[in-house]
Tab-separated table of C-alpha atoms and ligand atoms in Angstrom:
chain	number	residue	atom	x	y	z
A	1	MET	CA	-16.120	-5.565	10.242
A	2	ARG	CA	-15.288	-1.921	10.907
A	3	ARG	CA	-12.349	-0.618	8.935
A	4	LEU	CA	-10.499	2.668	9.022
A	5	SER	CA	-12.679	5.426	7.617
A	6	THR	CA	-11.189	4.766	4.201
A	7	PRO	CA	-11.634	1.099	3.472
A	8	ALA	CA	-8.293	0.111	1.959
A	9	TYR	CA	-6.689	-1.067	5.207
A	10	GLU	CA	-7.966	-2.822	8.284
A	11	ASN	CA	-5.433	-1.073	10.511
A	12	VAL	CA	-2.380	1.196	10.368
A	13	VAL	CA	0.745	-0.217	12.017
A	14	LEU	CA	3.660	2.052	12.915
A	15	VAL	CA	7.132	0.563	13.166
A	16	GLY	CA	10.472	2.245	13.717
A	17	PHE	CA	13.312	2.857	16.106
A	18	MET	CA	12.889	4.224	19.623
A	19	GLY	CA	12.343	7.951	19.394
A	20	SER	CA	10.840	7.871	15.926
A	21	GLY	CA	7.547	9.274	17.227
A	22	LYS	CA	5.340	6.199	16.810
A	23	SER	CA	3.090	6.898	19.799
A	24	SER	CA	2.670	10.631	19.238
A	25	VAL	CA	2.110	10.225	15.507
A	26	GLY	CA	-0.155	7.227	16.089
A	27	ARG	CA	-2.445	9.237	18.355
A	28	LEU	CA	-2.741	11.965	15.741
A	29	VAL	CA	-3.449	9.502	12.940
A	30	ALA	CA	-6.046	7.728	15.049
A	31	ARG	CA	-7.818	11.000	15.697
A	32	THR	CA	-7.907	11.908	12.018
A	33	VAL	CA	-9.006	8.559	10.628
A	34	GLU	CA	-11.323	7.939	13.577
A	35	GLY	CA	-9.424	4.848	14.522
A	36	ARG	CA	-8.555	3.555	17.946
A	37	PHE	CA	-4.977	4.034	19.146
A	38	VAL	CA	-3.197	0.991	20.559
A	39	ASP	CA	0.392	0.768	21.782
A	40	THR	CA	1.989	-2.681	22.077
A	41	ASP	CA	4.290	-1.468	24.897
A	42	ARG	CA	1.178	-0.502	26.804
A	43	LEU	CA	-0.483	-3.860	26.143
A	44	VAL	CA	2.570	-5.537	27.642
A	45	THR	CA	2.834	-3.286	30.699
A	46	ASP	CA	-0.902	-3.601	31.359
A	47	ARG	CA	-0.754	-7.352	31.174
A	48	GLU	CA	2.413	-7.628	33.252
A	49	GLY	CA	1.358	-4.962	35.734
A	50	ARG	CA	4.715	-3.200	35.645
A	51	GLU	CA	6.940	-0.943	33.632
A	52	ILE	CA	9.100	-2.115	30.749
A	53	ALA	CA	12.341	-1.337	32.585
A	54	SER	CA	11.290	-3.607	35.421
A	55	ILE	CA	10.252	-6.416	33.033
A	56	PHE	CA	13.691	-6.232	31.382
A	57	ALA	CA	15.491	-6.068	34.732
A	58	GLU	CA	13.668	-9.016	36.206
A	59	HIS	CA	13.092	-11.341	33.258
A	60	GLY	CA	15.366	-10.097	30.488
A	61	GLU	CA	14.828	-9.121	26.895
A	62	GLY	CA	13.764	-12.591	25.705
A	63	TYR	CA	10.818	-12.608	28.072
A	64	PHE	CA	9.819	-9.121	26.980
A	65	ARG	CA	9.989	-10.145	23.305
A	66	GLN	CA	7.677	-13.070	23.959
A	67	ALA	CA	5.204	-10.870	25.813
A	68	GLU	CA	5.396	-8.280	23.032
A	69	SER	CA	4.919	-10.891	20.315
A	70	SER	CA	1.896	-12.379	22.011
A	71	ALA	CA	0.410	-8.907	22.619
A	72	LEU	CA	0.758	-8.257	18.885
A	73	ARG	CA	-1.082	-11.446	18.076
A	74	THR	CA	-4.041	-10.454	20.215
A	75	LEU	CA	-4.722	-7.684	17.662
A	76	VAL	CA	-5.116	-10.004	14.685
A	77	GLY	CA	-8.721	-9.998	13.523
A	78	ARG	CA	-9.395	-6.512	14.868
A	79	SER	CA	-9.860	-3.493	12.636
A	80	GLY	CA	-9.981	0.279	12.828
A	81	LEU	CA	-6.799	0.405	14.905
A	82	VAL	CA	-3.740	2.601	14.692
A	83	ILE	CA	-1.024	0.511	16.300
A	84	ALA	CA	2.269	1.864	17.649
A	85	THR	CA	4.762	-0.960	18.131
A	86	GLY	CA	7.916	-1.189	20.253
A	87	GLY	CA	11.124	-0.487	18.350
A	88	GLY	CA	12.361	-4.058	18.667
A	89	ILE	CA	9.231	-5.864	17.496
A	90	VAL	CA	10.815	-6.560	14.103
A	91	THR	CA	13.711	-8.456	15.695
A	92	VAL	CA	11.455	-11.486	16.122
A	93	PRO	CA	11.246	-12.797	12.548
A	94	ALA	CA	7.844	-14.414	13.096
A	95	ASN	CA	6.376	-10.972	13.833
A	96	GLY	CA	6.947	-9.805	10.245
A	97	PRO	CA	3.999	-11.669	8.699
A	98	VAL	CA	1.784	-10.723	11.650
A	99	LEU	CA	2.557	-7.025	11.209
A	100	LYS	CA	1.788	-7.273	7.504
A	101	LYS	CA	-1.410	-9.160	8.102
A	102	LEU	CA	-2.631	-6.457	10.468
A	103	GLY	CA	-2.681	-3.734	7.833
A	104	LEU	CA	-0.684	-0.905	6.304
A	105	VAL	CA	2.798	-0.974	7.836
A	106	VAL	CA	4.475	2.422	8.051
A	107	TRP	CA	8.154	2.796	8.939
A	108	LEU	CA	8.903	6.049	10.713
A	109	LYS	CA	12.508	6.607	9.822
A	110	ALA	CA	14.895	9.266	11.148
A	111	HIS	CA	18.577	10.091	10.904
A	112	GLU	CA	20.728	8.630	13.635
A	113	GLU	CA	21.701	12.040	15.032
A	114	VAL	CA	18.066	13.023	15.441
A	115	ILE	CA	17.179	9.712	17.038
A	116	TRP	CA	20.023	10.138	19.479
A	117	GLU	CA	18.934	13.641	20.280
A	118	ARG	CA	15.394	12.383	20.990
A	119	VAL	CA	16.203	9.245	22.986
A	120	SER	CA	18.929	10.800	25.120
A	121	ARG	CA	16.322	13.076	26.703
A	122	ASN	CA	15.174	10.295	28.993
A	123	ASN	CA	16.723	7.158	30.436
A	124	LYS	CA	13.631	4.970	30.554
A	125	ARG	CA	14.714	2.645	27.771
A	126	PRO	CA	16.460	-0.415	29.174
A	127	LEU	CA	18.286	-1.250	25.962
A	128	LEU	CA	20.105	2.057	26.115
A	129	LEU	CA	21.384	1.621	29.654
A	130	THR	CA	24.787	0.649	28.325
A	131	GLU	CA	28.271	2.069	28.768
A	132	SER	CA	27.972	3.856	25.473
A	133	PRO	CA	24.318	4.447	24.608
A	134	ARG	CA	25.336	6.528	21.612
A	135	GLU	CA	27.184	3.548	20.164
A	136	THR	CA	24.274	1.247	21.037
A	137	VAL	CA	21.912	3.456	19.072
A	138	ARG	CA	24.255	3.281	16.079
A	139	THR	CA	24.591	-0.503	16.231
A	140	LEU	CA	20.921	-1.248	16.828
A	141	LEU	CA	19.789	1.185	14.163
A	142	GLU	CA	22.155	-0.338	11.634
A	143	ALA	CA	20.987	-3.857	12.450
A	144	ARG	CA	17.300	-3.003	12.501
A	145	SER	CA	16.907	-0.652	9.560
A	146	PRO	CA	16.749	-3.492	7.010
A	147	MET	CA	14.172	-5.216	9.223
A	148	TYR	CA	11.892	-2.178	9.267
A	149	GLU	CA	12.356	-1.787	5.558
A	150	ALA	CA	11.439	-5.410	4.930
A	151	VAL	CA	8.031	-5.109	6.588
A	152	ALA	CA	7.135	-1.571	5.507
A	153	ASP	CA	4.545	-0.727	2.860
A	154	MET	CA	5.339	2.946	3.269
A	155	THR	CA	8.255	4.897	4.742
A	156	VAL	CA	8.163	8.412	6.150
A	157	ASP	CA	11.450	10.144	6.894
A	158	THR	CA	10.560	12.068	10.042
A	159	THR	CA	13.954	13.741	10.446
A	160	VAL	CA	12.786	17.258	9.651
A	161	LEU	CA	9.037	16.821	10.061
A	162	THR	CA	6.747	17.587	12.981
A	163	HIS	CA	4.514	14.828	14.342
A	164	ALA	CA	1.543	16.562	12.716
A	165	GLU	CA	3.268	16.581	9.327
A	166	VAL	CA	4.146	12.912	9.604
A	167	ALA	CA	0.571	12.069	10.593
A	168	GLU	CA	-0.745	14.088	7.678
A	169	ARG	CA	1.365	12.131	5.198
A	170	ILE	CA	0.145	8.842	6.570
A	171	CYS	CA	-3.492	9.949	6.453
A	172	ALA	CA	-3.050	11.198	2.896
A	173	TRP	CA	-1.678	7.809	1.900
A	174	VAL	CA	-4.514	5.969	3.636
A	175	ARG	CA	-7.061	8.181	1.917
A	176	GLY	CA	-5.361	8.002	-1.471
A	177	ARG	CA	-5.556	4.256	-1.371
A	178	GLY	CA	-9.119	4.231	-0.094
B	201	S3P	C1	12.496	-1.259	22.563
B	201	S3P	C2	11.724	-0.138	22.361
B	201	S3P	C3	10.748	0.335	23.340
B	201	S3P	C4	10.263	-0.824	24.216
B	201	S3P	C5	11.428	-1.538	24.823
B	201	S3P	C6	12.360	-2.120	23.768
B	201	S3P	C7	13.475	-1.667	21.527
B	201	S3P	O1	9.634	0.934	22.680
B	201	S3P	O2	9.482	-1.711	23.478
B	201	S3P	O3	12.115	-0.636	25.647
B	201	S3P	O4	13.949	-2.808	21.541
B	201	S3P	O5	13.774	-0.829	20.635
B	201	S3P	P1	9.709	2.351	21.899
B	201	S3P	O6	10.208	2.059	20.525
B	201	S3P	O7	8.292	2.803	21.904
B	201	S3P	O8	10.626	3.228	22.676
């Protein structure tokens, strides 16, 4: 079975809050370790044939979580992947063991202020279409941080780092353990 260019991990899995840079960093890591980039949000939208906002609007969050969880499971058994996950994937407890089984789990962490600054630039995220999105970010981040921490093998605080710097740290870790 093909593994990432250093053989310690089958795959690299990025978890973290919306706006933590999972997709951008994931693409960079994939390029460096010669892995294939996969985004669970994209797996869901491809399968459903529509955007996340429309899935939430029509079927609700529970439906999305099921679709996301089953998309994640389709990756089990594959290798050489760098996987960016949706920010809420950890809220389904059964996803924890699946994430861990897939490979090295990296939590991209960032201070709340920075997350807010990043996510408030666009309004595509259905969970933030609330009366007070700022407050929603605070509440969700507080609730989810222990969940990210529980699944993570490695944490990178991205608050003051560029995507390239974050990717470099992850690749260094992957190589160091190779
Ligand atoms: C969500 C995060 C989104 C997407 C969906 C729900 C969440 O992905 O899966 O809007 O619950 O935090 P990103 O983390 O890539 O924005």
